Each structure stands twice: as structure tokens, then as C-alpha cells.
Short mmCIF file of C-alpha atoms and ligand atoms in Angstrom, two decimals:
data_model
loop_
_atom_site.label_atom_id
_atom_site.label_comp_id
_atom_site.label_asym_id
_atom_site.label_seq_id
_atom_site.Cartn_x
_atom_site.Cartn_y
_atom_site.Cartn_z
CA MET P 1 -132.43 124.75 -53.14
CA THR P 2 -134.06 123.87 -56.44
CA THR P 3 -132.49 126.08 -59.05
CA ARG P 4 -134.25 127.15 -62.21
CA TYR P 5 -131.67 125.12 -64.07
CA ARG P 6 -132.59 121.93 -62.18
CA VAL P 7 -136.29 122.51 -62.73
CA GLU P 8 -135.79 122.91 -66.46
CA TYR P 9 -133.47 119.93 -66.60
CA ALA P 10 -136.07 117.75 -64.91
CA LEU P 11 -138.66 118.88 -67.46
CA LYS P 12 -136.78 117.32 -70.35
CA THR P 13 -138.85 114.48 -71.70
CA HIS P 14 -136.12 111.87 -71.30
CA ARG P 15 -136.02 112.72 -67.61
CA ARG P 16 -139.74 112.20 -67.07
CA ASP P 17 -141.99 109.23 -66.66
CA GLN P 18 -145.29 110.33 -68.18
CA PHE P 19 -147.48 107.96 -66.17
CA ILE P 20 -145.99 109.00 -62.82
CA GLU P 21 -146.15 112.70 -63.77
CA TRP P 22 -149.79 112.30 -64.78
CA ILE P 23 -150.74 110.70 -61.45
CA LYS P 24 -148.75 113.39 -59.63
CA GLY P 25 -150.78 116.01 -61.49
CA LEU P 26 -154.06 114.39 -60.46
CA LEU P 27 -152.99 114.33 -56.80
CA ALA P 28 -151.85 117.96 -56.93
CA VAL P 29 -155.47 119.14 -57.22
CA PRO P 30 -156.72 117.86 -53.83
CA PHE P 31 -153.38 118.89 -52.35
CA VAL P 32 -154.03 122.49 -53.37
CA LEU P 33 -157.70 122.37 -52.38
CA TYR P 34 -157.50 120.46 -49.11
CA SER P 35 -154.09 120.93 -47.56
CA GLN P 36 -154.35 123.68 -44.96
CA PRO P 37 -150.98 125.41 -44.67
CA HIS P 38 -152.56 128.22 -42.64
CA GLY P 39 -153.56 125.63 -40.01
CA ILE P 40 -150.13 125.78 -38.43
CA PHE P 41 -150.39 129.52 -37.84
CA GLU P 42 -153.51 129.27 -35.74
CA TYR P 43 -152.66 128.91 -32.12
CA PRO P 44 -154.46 127.82 -30.11
CA PRO P 45 -156.08 125.98 -33.02
CA SER P 46 -159.72 126.80 -33.50
CA SER P 47 -162.40 126.61 -36.14
CA PRO P 48 -166.10 127.51 -36.18
CA GLU P 49 -167.21 123.87 -36.41
CA LEU P 50 -164.51 122.29 -34.31
CA GLY P 51 -164.14 124.89 -31.57
CA THR P 52 -160.95 125.68 -29.72
CA SER P 53 -158.80 122.85 -28.48
CA PRO P 54 -156.69 123.03 -25.35
CA PRO P 55 -152.95 123.77 -25.85
CA GLY P 56 -150.90 120.68 -26.55
CA SER P 57 -153.79 118.66 -27.96
CA PRO P 58 -153.82 117.61 -31.63
CA ASN P 59 -154.83 120.41 -33.95
CA PRO P 60 -158.36 119.48 -35.14
CA ILE P 61 -158.04 121.62 -38.27
CA LEU P 62 -154.99 119.69 -39.34
CA ILE P 63 -156.50 116.32 -38.47
CA LYS P 64 -159.56 117.14 -40.54
CA ALA P 65 -157.40 118.37 -43.43
CA ARG P 66 -155.35 115.19 -43.30
CA GLU P 67 -158.43 112.97 -43.32
CA GLU P 68 -159.90 114.92 -46.20
CA ALA P 69 -156.67 114.80 -48.22
CA HIS P 70 -156.34 111.06 -47.50
CA ARG P 71 -159.90 110.40 -48.66
CA ARG P 72 -159.44 112.39 -51.87
CA TYR P 73 -156.03 110.88 -52.71
CA ALA P 74 -157.45 107.38 -52.13
CA GLU P 75 -160.45 108.12 -54.36
CA ILE P 76 -158.24 109.37 -57.17
CA LEU P 77 -156.00 106.33 -56.97
CA HIS P 78 -159.06 104.11 -56.94
CA ASP P 79 -160.22 105.78 -60.16
CA VAL P 80 -156.79 105.32 -61.77
CA GLU P 81 -156.94 101.66 -60.69
CA LEU P 82 -160.23 101.27 -62.58
CA MET P 83 -158.73 102.99 -65.61
CA ILE P 84 -155.90 100.45 -65.58
CA ASP P 85 -158.48 97.63 -65.42
CA ASP P 86 -160.13 99.12 -68.49
CA HIS P 87 -156.73 99.40 -70.21
CA ILE P 88 -156.05 95.71 -69.45
CA ALA P 89 -159.46 94.79 -70.89
CA HIS P 90 -158.54 96.68 -74.09
CA GLN P 91 -155.15 95.03 -74.28
CA ASN P 92 -156.77 91.58 -73.93
CA ASP P 93 -159.34 92.24 -76.66
CA PRO P 94 -157.64 92.01 -80.07
CA ASP P 95 -160.92 92.86 -81.82
CA ASN P 96 -161.18 96.27 -80.17
CA PRO P 97 -159.44 98.76 -82.47
CA PHE P 98 -159.82 101.71 -80.09
CA PRO P 99 -157.27 102.86 -77.56
CA SER P 100 -158.18 102.74 -73.88
CA LYS P 101 -158.97 105.96 -72.06
CA LEU P 102 -155.65 105.62 -70.23
CA LYS P 103 -153.81 105.32 -73.54
CA LEU P 104 -155.45 108.53 -74.74
CA LEU P 105 -154.47 110.35 -71.56
CA VAL P 106 -150.96 108.91 -71.27
CA PRO P 107 -149.85 108.01 -74.80
CA SER P 108 -146.58 106.41 -73.67
CA ILE P 109 -148.35 103.87 -71.44
CA GLY P 110 -147.38 100.26 -72.15
CA PRO P 111 -148.96 96.89 -71.42
CA PHE P 112 -149.82 95.82 -67.86
CA PHE P 113 -149.25 92.24 -66.76
CA THR P 114 -151.39 92.50 -63.65
CA ARG P 115 -153.95 94.86 -62.26
CA LEU P 116 -152.57 97.44 -59.83
CA PRO P 117 -154.41 97.86 -56.51
CA LEU P 118 -153.40 101.51 -56.20
CA GLU P 119 -155.88 102.48 -53.49
CA ALA P 120 -154.63 99.79 -51.09
CA ALA P 121 -151.03 100.61 -52.02
CA PHE P 122 -151.65 104.29 -51.31
CA LYS P 123 -153.09 103.50 -47.89
CA PHE P 124 -150.02 101.42 -47.11
CA GLN P 125 -147.56 104.11 -48.25
CA ASP P 126 -149.54 106.87 -46.54
CA ARG P 127 -149.06 105.07 -43.22
CA LYS P 128 -145.33 104.96 -43.91
CA ARG P 129 -144.74 108.35 -45.54
CA TYR P 130 -147.50 110.56 -44.08
CA ILE P 131 -148.32 111.87 -47.54
CA SER P 132 -151.76 113.20 -46.48
CA SER P 133 -150.30 114.96 -43.44
CA ARG P 134 -148.12 117.23 -45.55
CA ARG P 135 -149.27 120.79 -46.08
CA PHE P 136 -146.35 122.30 -47.95
CA VAL P 137 -145.03 119.45 -50.07
CA SER P 138 -147.46 117.89 -52.53
CA PRO P 139 -147.46 114.16 -53.42
CA SER P 140 -144.14 113.74 -55.17
CA PHE P 141 -142.63 111.67 -57.93
CA ASN P 142 -141.10 109.37 -55.30
CA ASP P 143 -144.42 109.01 -53.44
CA VAL P 144 -146.10 107.88 -56.66
CA ARG P 145 -143.20 105.61 -57.65
CA LEU P 146 -143.37 103.86 -54.26
CA ILE P 147 -147.17 103.56 -54.43
CA LEU P 148 -146.81 101.89 -57.83
CA ASN P 149 -144.17 99.51 -56.41
CA SER P 150 -146.42 98.56 -53.48
CA ALA P 151 -149.36 98.02 -55.81
CA GLN P 152 -147.21 95.74 -57.96
CA LEU P 153 -146.09 93.75 -54.92
CA ILE P 154 -149.67 93.35 -53.66
CA SER P 155 -150.65 92.14 -57.10
CA VAL P 156 -147.90 89.57 -57.61
CA THR P 157 -148.62 88.10 -54.18
CA SER P 158 -152.42 88.22 -54.38
CA THR P 159 -154.53 85.10 -54.18
CA THR P 160 -156.03 85.61 -57.64
CA PRO P 161 -155.35 82.43 -59.65
CA GLY P 162 -152.20 82.73 -61.74
CA SER P 163 -150.78 85.70 -59.88
CA THR P 164 -148.03 84.21 -57.79
CA LEU P 165 -144.49 85.33 -57.93
CA GLN P 166 -142.22 82.64 -59.39
CA LEU P 167 -139.21 84.62 -60.59
CA ALA P 168 -137.55 87.73 -59.16
CA THR P 169 -134.84 89.35 -61.27
CA PHE P 170 -132.53 92.04 -59.98
CA ASP P 171 -130.34 94.63 -61.57
CA GLY P 172 -126.87 94.90 -59.99
CA ASP P 173 -125.44 98.43 -59.63
CA VAL P 174 -127.58 100.73 -57.46
CA THR P 175 -130.14 97.93 -56.92
CA LEU P 176 -128.18 95.27 -55.01
CA TYR P 177 -125.09 97.36 -54.20
CA ASP P 178 -123.90 100.93 -54.63
CA ASP P 179 -122.77 101.99 -58.08
CA GLY P 180 -119.52 100.23 -59.02
CA GLN P 181 -119.36 98.36 -55.69
CA SER P 182 -119.87 94.67 -54.84
CA LEU P 183 -122.35 92.60 -52.84
CA GLU P 184 -120.40 92.29 -49.59
CA PRO P 185 -121.21 89.56 -47.01
CA THR P 186 -122.63 92.16 -44.62
CA SER P 187 -125.19 93.50 -47.10
CA PRO P 188 -128.71 93.41 -45.62
CA VAL P 189 -130.05 92.44 -49.03
CA ILE P 190 -128.45 88.95 -48.79
CA PRO P 191 -130.70 87.42 -46.06
CA ARG P 192 -133.73 88.76 -47.96
CA LEU P 193 -132.60 87.08 -51.19
CA LEU P 194 -132.02 83.82 -49.31
CA ASP P 195 -135.51 84.14 -47.93
CA LEU P 196 -136.91 84.32 -51.47
CA LEU P 197 -135.03 81.11 -52.34
CA ARG P 198 -136.47 79.45 -49.24
CA LYS P 199 -139.91 80.33 -50.58
CA ASN P 200 -138.98 78.56 -53.85
CA ILE P 201 -138.74 81.76 -55.85
CA LYS P 202 -136.16 81.69 -58.60
CA ILE P 203 -133.63 84.52 -58.74
CA GLY P 204 -131.95 86.02 -61.79
CA ILE P 205 -129.38 88.77 -61.48
CA VAL P 206 -129.75 90.61 -64.75
CA THR P 207 -126.93 93.08 -64.96
CA ALA P 208 -125.37 95.07 -67.75
CA ALA P 209 -121.94 94.29 -66.33
CA GLY P 210 -120.56 92.03 -69.04
CA TYR P 211 -117.77 89.62 -68.11
CA THR P 212 -116.84 86.42 -69.86
CA SER P 213 -115.50 84.59 -66.79
CA ALA P 214 -116.97 83.46 -63.46
CA ASP P 215 -114.23 85.04 -61.33
CA ARG P 216 -115.34 88.57 -62.30
CA TYR P 217 -118.95 87.89 -61.28
CA TYR P 218 -117.74 86.19 -58.11
CA ALA P 219 -115.80 89.37 -57.30
CA ARG P 220 -119.00 91.46 -57.62
CA LEU P 221 -121.42 89.01 -55.96
CA HIS P 222 -119.27 86.97 -53.54
CA GLY P 223 -121.31 87.92 -50.46
CA LEU P 224 -124.43 86.35 -51.91
CA LEU P 225 -122.73 83.36 -53.52
CA ASP P 226 -120.80 82.43 -50.36
CA SER P 227 -123.95 82.76 -48.24
CA ILE P 228 -125.85 80.42 -50.53
CA ALA P 229 -122.97 77.93 -50.56
CA THR P 230 -122.72 77.82 -46.76
CA SER P 231 -126.46 77.90 -46.07
CA VAL P 232 -127.56 74.79 -44.22
CA ASP P 233 -131.30 75.13 -44.72
CA LEU P 234 -131.51 75.75 -48.48
CA THR P 235 -132.10 72.57 -50.49
CA PRO P 236 -129.79 71.77 -53.43
CA VAL P 237 -132.64 72.69 -55.81
CA GLN P 238 -133.15 76.04 -54.08
CA LYS P 239 -129.42 76.73 -54.25
CA ARG P 240 -129.41 76.08 -57.96
CA SER P 241 -132.26 78.54 -58.41
CA VAL P 242 -129.88 81.45 -58.86
CA ILE P 243 -128.51 82.51 -62.22
CA ILE P 244 -126.58 85.51 -63.42
CA MET P 245 -127.44 87.01 -66.75
CA GLY P 246 -124.56 89.33 -67.59
CA GLY P 247 -124.02 91.95 -70.31
CA GLU P 248 -127.83 92.47 -70.42
CA ALA P 249 -128.42 89.16 -72.23
CA ASN P 250 -125.02 87.89 -73.27
CA TYR P 251 -123.43 85.66 -70.61
CA LEU P 252 -125.27 83.12 -68.46
CA PHE P 253 -123.83 81.62 -65.27
CA GLN P 254 -125.55 79.22 -62.88
CA PHE P 255 -124.86 78.83 -59.18
CA ASP P 256 -122.74 75.72 -58.80
CA PRO P 257 -121.37 74.75 -55.37
CA ALA P 258 -118.75 72.53 -57.01
CA SER P 259 -117.19 75.29 -59.12
CA GLU P 260 -114.18 77.28 -58.00
CA HIS P 261 -116.09 80.56 -58.07
CA LEU P 262 -119.45 78.99 -57.24
CA LEU P 263 -120.64 79.74 -60.76
CA SER P 264 -120.49 77.66 -63.90
CA PRO P 265 -120.86 79.23 -67.33
CA VAL P 266 -123.76 77.95 -69.42
CA PRO P 267 -122.92 77.64 -73.14
CA ARG P 268 -125.02 79.93 -75.35
CA SER P 269 -126.33 76.93 -77.28
CA GLU P 270 -128.27 75.95 -74.13
CA TRP P 271 -130.12 79.20 -73.58
CA LEU P 272 -130.26 81.43 -76.66
CA THR P 273 -133.86 81.90 -77.76
CA ALA P 274 -134.85 81.24 -81.39
CA GLU P 275 -134.79 85.00 -82.07
CA MET P 276 -131.40 85.45 -80.44
CA LEU P 277 -129.96 82.67 -82.59
CA LEU P 278 -130.61 84.95 -85.57
CA TRP P 279 -128.26 87.66 -84.28
CA ASP P 280 -125.42 87.44 -86.77
CA ASP P 281 -121.86 88.11 -85.59
CA ARG P 282 -121.19 90.36 -88.59
CA ASP P 283 -124.22 92.51 -87.77
CA ILE P 284 -123.10 92.69 -84.15
CA THR P 285 -119.62 93.83 -85.15
CA GLN P 286 -121.04 96.40 -87.57
CA LEU P 287 -123.33 97.83 -84.90
CA LEU P 288 -120.56 98.02 -82.31
CA ASP P 289 -118.21 99.67 -84.83
CA ILE P 290 -120.75 102.42 -85.44
CA ALA P 291 -121.33 102.83 -81.71
CA GLU P 292 -117.59 102.99 -81.08
CA ALA P 293 -117.11 105.71 -83.68
CA ALA P 294 -120.04 107.70 -82.24
CA LEU P 295 -118.66 107.38 -78.72
CA ALA P 296 -115.20 108.46 -79.89
CA ASP P 297 -116.83 111.52 -81.47
CA CYS P 298 -118.53 112.39 -78.20
CA ILE P 299 -115.26 112.10 -76.29
CA GLU P 300 -113.80 114.60 -78.75
CA THR P 301 -116.75 116.99 -79.04
CA LEU P 302 -117.57 117.14 -75.34
CA ASN P 303 -113.93 116.89 -74.27
CA LEU P 304 -114.86 114.01 -71.97
CA PRO P 305 -112.33 112.75 -69.41
CA ALA P 306 -112.96 109.23 -70.71
CA VAL P 307 -111.55 106.40 -72.78
CA LEU P 308 -113.20 103.81 -74.99
CA MET P 309 -113.69 100.24 -73.84
CA ARG P 310 -114.53 97.67 -76.50
CA LYS P 311 -115.75 94.19 -75.61
CA ASP P 312 -117.07 91.36 -77.77
CA ARG P 313 -120.71 92.23 -77.01
CA ALA P 314 -120.47 95.86 -75.89
CA VAL P 315 -118.65 99.12 -76.30
CA GLY P 316 -118.49 101.92 -73.77
CA ILE P 317 -116.68 104.91 -72.41
CA ILE P 318 -115.28 104.81 -68.90
CA PRO P 319 -113.78 107.68 -66.88
CA SER P 320 -110.06 108.33 -67.23
CA PRO P 321 -108.42 108.72 -64.76
CA PRO P 322 -110.77 106.13 -63.19
CA HIS P 323 -112.14 108.21 -60.33
CA ILE P 324 -112.90 111.43 -62.17
CA ARG P 325 -116.62 112.37 -62.47
CA ILE P 326 -117.99 112.83 -65.96
CA PRO P 327 -120.66 115.58 -65.88
CA ARG P 328 -124.18 114.16 -65.89
CA GLU P 329 -125.19 116.33 -68.84
CA SER P 330 -122.26 115.00 -70.89
CA LEU P 331 -123.24 111.41 -70.08
CA GLU P 332 -126.81 111.99 -71.18
CA GLU P 333 -125.80 113.91 -74.28
CA THR P 334 -123.54 110.97 -75.19
CA VAL P 335 -126.29 108.39 -74.69
CA LEU P 336 -128.87 110.32 -76.71
CA CYS P 337 -126.36 111.09 -79.44
CA VAL P 338 -125.11 107.51 -79.82
CA GLN P 339 -128.63 106.13 -79.65
CA LYS P 340 -129.80 108.43 -82.45
CA ILE P 341 -126.80 107.62 -84.64
CA LEU P 342 -127.37 103.89 -84.16
CA GLU P 343 -131.12 104.12 -84.79
CA LEU P 344 -130.53 105.96 -88.04
CA SER P 345 -127.68 103.74 -89.25
CA SER P 346 -128.42 100.94 -91.70
CA ALA P 347 -127.49 98.38 -89.01
CA GLY P 348 -129.93 100.03 -86.61
CA ARG P 349 -132.73 100.47 -89.14
CA SER P 350 -132.56 96.82 -90.18
CA LYS P 351 -133.41 95.95 -86.53
CA LYS P 352 -131.61 92.64 -86.96
CA VAL P 353 -129.74 93.05 -83.68
CA PRO P 354 -131.29 94.85 -80.69
CA PHE P 355 -129.06 97.10 -78.64
CA CYS P 356 -129.23 99.20 -75.51
CA ALA P 357 -127.37 102.48 -74.99
CA PHE P 358 -127.45 103.73 -71.43
CA ASN P 359 -125.96 106.05 -68.86
CA GLY P 360 -124.42 103.89 -66.12
CA GLY P 361 -123.91 106.76 -63.65
CA ASN P 362 -120.31 107.55 -64.54
CA ASP P 363 -119.95 105.67 -67.82
CA VAL P 364 -121.92 105.05 -71.01
CA PHE P 365 -122.31 101.63 -72.60
CA VAL P 366 -123.89 100.26 -75.73
CA ASP P 367 -124.71 96.60 -75.19
CA ILE P 368 -125.96 94.02 -77.64
CA GLY P 369 -129.44 92.97 -76.57
CA ASP P 370 -131.17 94.47 -73.56
CA LYS P 371 -132.77 93.40 -70.29
CA SER P 372 -136.03 92.35 -71.95
CA TRP P 373 -133.98 89.57 -73.53
CA GLY P 374 -132.09 88.93 -70.30
CA VAL P 375 -135.29 88.51 -68.27
CA THR P 376 -136.81 86.39 -71.06
CA VAL P 377 -133.85 84.01 -70.85
CA CYS P 378 -134.40 83.70 -67.06
CA GLN P 379 -138.11 82.97 -67.63
CA ARG P 380 -137.22 80.20 -70.07
CA TRP P 381 -134.34 78.81 -68.06
CA PHE P 382 -136.41 78.17 -64.94
CA ARG P 383 -139.84 77.47 -66.47
CA ASP P 384 -143.16 77.25 -64.69
CA PRO P 385 -143.04 74.13 -62.48
CA GLU P 386 -146.66 73.23 -63.26
CA THR P 387 -146.90 73.83 -66.99
CA GLY P 388 -143.26 73.36 -67.97
CA ARG P 389 -143.67 76.51 -70.06
CA PRO P 390 -141.57 79.68 -69.64
CA ILE P 391 -142.49 81.68 -66.54
CA ARG P 392 -145.03 84.30 -67.51
CA GLY P 393 -144.73 88.07 -67.22
CA GLU P 394 -147.33 88.24 -64.45
CA ASN P 395 -145.28 85.76 -62.41
CA THR P 396 -142.05 87.73 -62.87
CA LEU P 397 -140.85 90.81 -61.01
CA HIS P 398 -137.80 92.76 -62.18
CA VAL P 399 -136.30 95.16 -59.65
CA GLY P 400 -134.06 97.93 -60.98
CA ASP P 401 -133.08 101.58 -60.74
CA GLN P 402 -133.08 102.66 -64.39
CA PHE P 403 -136.58 103.26 -65.70
CA LEU P 404 -136.52 106.57 -67.54
CA SER P 405 -137.19 105.80 -71.16
CA ALA P 406 -134.03 107.03 -72.93
CA GLY P 407 -130.81 105.47 -71.84
CA ALA P 408 -132.24 103.42 -68.97
CA ASN P 409 -131.47 99.74 -69.19
CA ASP P 410 -134.04 98.35 -66.71
CA PHE P 411 -136.87 100.08 -68.60
CA ARG P 412 -136.74 97.41 -71.30
CA ALA P 413 -137.62 94.67 -68.78
CA ARG P 414 -141.09 96.22 -68.57
CA SER P 415 -142.08 94.60 -71.84
CA VAL P 416 -141.68 91.06 -70.47
CA GLY P 417 -142.70 91.21 -66.81
CA THR P 418 -143.82 93.31 -63.90
CA THR P 419 -141.28 95.73 -62.46
CA ALA P 420 -140.42 97.68 -59.34
CA TRP P 421 -138.42 100.89 -59.57
CA ILE P 422 -136.07 101.47 -56.67
CA ALA P 423 -133.60 104.33 -56.11
CA SER P 424 -130.98 102.71 -53.87
CA PRO P 425 -129.95 99.35 -52.36
CA ALA P 426 -131.64 100.49 -49.11
CA GLU P 427 -134.92 100.79 -51.00
CA THR P 428 -134.42 97.27 -52.39
CA VAL P 429 -134.16 96.02 -48.81
CA GLU P 430 -137.41 97.82 -47.90
CA LEU P 431 -139.10 96.43 -50.98
CA LEU P 432 -138.01 92.88 -50.16
CA ASP P 433 -139.30 93.28 -46.59
CA GLU P 434 -142.63 94.45 -47.96
CA LEU P 435 -142.68 91.51 -50.37
CA GLY P 436 -141.77 89.05 -47.60
CA GLU P 437 -144.55 90.41 -45.42
CA LEU P 438 -147.14 90.12 -48.20
CA MET P 439 -146.02 86.58 -49.04
CA GLY P 440 -146.11 85.64 -45.36
CA LYS P 441 -149.68 86.94 -45.10
CA LYS P 442 -150.67 84.98 -48.16
CA MET P 443 -149.18 81.74 -46.86
CA SER P 444 -150.86 82.15 -43.48
P1 IMP K 1 -126.21 97.20 -63.88
O1 IMP K 1 -126.69 98.40 -63.10
O2 IMP K 1 -126.06 96.00 -63.02
O3 IMP K 1 -127.02 96.94 -65.10
O4 IMP K 1 -124.69 97.51 -64.32
C1 IMP K 1 -124.34 98.62 -65.11
C2 IMP K 1 -122.89 98.95 -64.95
O5 IMP K 1 -122.06 97.83 -65.25
C3 IMP K 1 -122.44 100.01 -65.91
O6 IMP K 1 -122.70 101.29 -65.42
C4 IMP K 1 -120.95 99.75 -66.01
O7 IMP K 1 -120.27 100.50 -65.02
C5 IMP K 1 -120.77 98.29 -65.70
N1 IMP K 1 -120.34 97.49 -66.87
C6 IMP K 1 -119.28 96.69 -66.90
N2 IMP K 1 -119.19 96.05 -68.07
C7 IMP K 1 -120.23 96.46 -68.81
C8 IMP K 1 -120.67 96.12 -70.13
O8 IMP K 1 -120.09 95.31 -70.85
N3 IMP K 1 -121.79 96.74 -70.54
C9 IMP K 1 -122.46 97.61 -69.75
N4 IMP K 1 -122.10 97.94 -68.53
C10 IMP K 1 -120.98 97.36 -68.04
MG1 MG K 2 -128.43 99.65 -62.13
#
């Protein structure tokens, strides 16, 4: 049952993705006009134009309604697709001072790295989810999110010059494994990741989990690392095409079959970008001190069952005792509160050091840097094999679960590459199957 409370909660701006809500609104119109809820009451089904059908045969009223809804949904998504093309043309024309139509309609819209074939993606998802067949439930947030994911996959595997996937980056918790869990050897995601490597796609695991030593990452990712190590068909180069970017953008490890934990740490001097080299340790400490004080305040004010955890590049609150649930509202209040305090502080206003405050499901962390930096490091580490330059945004796909603007750490990756928004490890598996199928079609 959807309570009034839940409805209002979902309406809060930090819980909404404006672009998805806007598309949902557009699709709601044909849903209202063309879905035929009364069709199920008519038995035997009949209509003036279609006549009466014998019992047990498909209801012609419903078939017609479905076809009509499908046609209208597809048309709308085609029109949105054209609007995105126009937005891309605006974004590629520095001399045009005017915003695109899409920007006017959805002010929070950001840059697009590729076009999005939404009509084709809708047709694909409609075959899977029977969106047009529904008469009581309109196209939902999840329908639109999955259509956008499919469109992104079609685009990064299309035959248009320049649009081939070279780098796939993955968030950890909720994307590769359940929250707080590890990538076990039996996980169905592992063979799909190995398949990407076989297709010479580089893999970066860009996680907020920040550990300074390889054993901790091995503990979380051993299923994948062991499978790569024992694989007999991956070449040494393909095996070395896996890196872990931990703490958002703070610790880099490369797969290394000769290391005890199959990972060797890469010194910062080898991968920090020119901008990251400017992050001064004193500024980092100052920022984390402010964050720590703000988090301590929240523990007090909201009476949170939590304790502080300070690291060299992060500070957070974790549940205490460890298995107690912190209320979702308290987690979000804490994120928004700490984020505001940091933004308004002198350290935050100077913008010398970027940070990311987010709700990790049952904890809150403030990390130095964010996933836009983490994915950027992966793009520079692997480089485009043809040009030798960093892998471009249109050749990168980041898969994650946190994409709502405030307090969502995968959201930041959107500024440097294409993204797919999943809601569970099972959805990641489905997404990788879809990707594998599209890549297979392209190769054949
Ligand atoms: P992600 O989903 O892979 O980005 O991981 C996020 C989770 O990692 C958080 O919810 C925390 O539970 C955990 N974590 C462990 N260490 C850190 C840290 O230093 N910063 C942020 N999150 C951390
Ligand atoms: Mg996650």
C-alpha cells in the first residue's frame, strides 16, 4: 500500500530525477487516453467495429488498446530522442548562446555523450515488460529508467564511428553484490565480467569503499579476482585490464597474478591527474574536520545509533551496534545537512578539494573526490588503444545504483561518461546480458 507519507516523501526534490519524471509525465497522457481498463469487464468481449469474439479467444478491445498505446508511447519516445539530438547539437556549438528546448523543459539536464535511441529501446523493453499491455499501472519510473539504460547500451555498441565501448566501470555495493556483501565465486555477474574482458573491454571497479591495503579489496572481490587468475582463455593483457579505484578516487589497485591478494597497489604519483595533484593535504584535513564535526552533530541531534569513522581520505558514520538499522530519513537528513555545512564552509567555498557526501544505505560517508574523478583515472590509466589518449566519455559506461542528485555517489560519474542506473545486482546481470547480446550482434 502506498501511504500518503510515502507519496510525499517521494516528491521531495532530492528523491526525484527530473528527466525521468518528465518522460513519465509525457507517457502518462496516452496511458490515460488509450488504456482501456473497462475492457476487462466486457465478457464476452465485443465492440461495434470489432464484433464479438468467441469465449477464450484474445480480447480484441485489449489488443487494439495495446497496439494503440504502444504506437503512442513509441512516438513520444521518438520525439524525445529528437529533442536529445537537438540538445547535443546545442552542446557541440559553443557559438550558440541559447539553451536547447530540452534544457528549457528540464533545467537540470546535463550533457549527453551519445545520442539515445529511445524508440528502439522502448520497443525492446516493451517486449520484456509489457508496458503497453498494462491498463491500471502507467509507465513507471523503473520502466523509463530501464528504457534509458537500453538506449544507452544500444548507443555504446552501435556501428556509428567512434561509438564503441572500451571501458566499463562498476560501482560495488548494490551493483556487483548486495549492500555490505562481497563478490562470491558463485555470483552470476562474474562470468559476464569475464566475457567483457574477452571482448577486450577494460574494467574499472569504482567503489566508495576506501581501503589502503589489497587484502581488504580481495576480501570484497575475491570471487572475481580468483576467477580471472584461474581463467585459461584470458590473455595476460586481458587479465591486467582490471583495476580497482577505491575510496571514490583515492586508492588504485591493478590486477596482478603474482601478488598475494592478486592486486598490487599503484602509487599515487603514477595516476593522479594534474588537477588532483593540486589537492593539498592541509585542505583535505580541514574539510574532513568540518565534516566530522557536522556528522558528530547529527549523531547528537538525531540520536543516531551510530559512531564516527575517520579515515585518511574520508569520514563517516556507521551503525552501532553494527547490525542496527539507521532510519532512512535520518540518513538523508545527515547527508543533506553535512553537505550544506561543507558547501558553506570556507574550505567548501574555495572548491580547492572536491568531496562527495552520500547515503550508503545504512551509513553516511564524506569522501575526498568523487566518482567523476575515479572514472577519469580509469579512462587515463587504460587509454584509447588507437590514439593513445584517455578513453573518451562516449566510449565509457559506468554502471551504478546511486543516481539521485543529492547524496548519490554514482551520479557524479555522469559528467565524464555514459551511465546505466541499476537497482540491484540481478539487474546488473540482466544489463550485462543485454550488452553482450548487442555486442555479439555488432560483431556478427
Ligand atoms: P559503493 O557502493 O561501492 O560505492 O560502496 C559504498 C559503501 O562502501 C558505503 O556505503 C560504505 O558502507 C562502504 N565504505 C567503506 N569505506 C568507505 C569509505 O571510506 N568511504 C565511503 N564508503 C565506504
Ligand atoms: Mg553502490
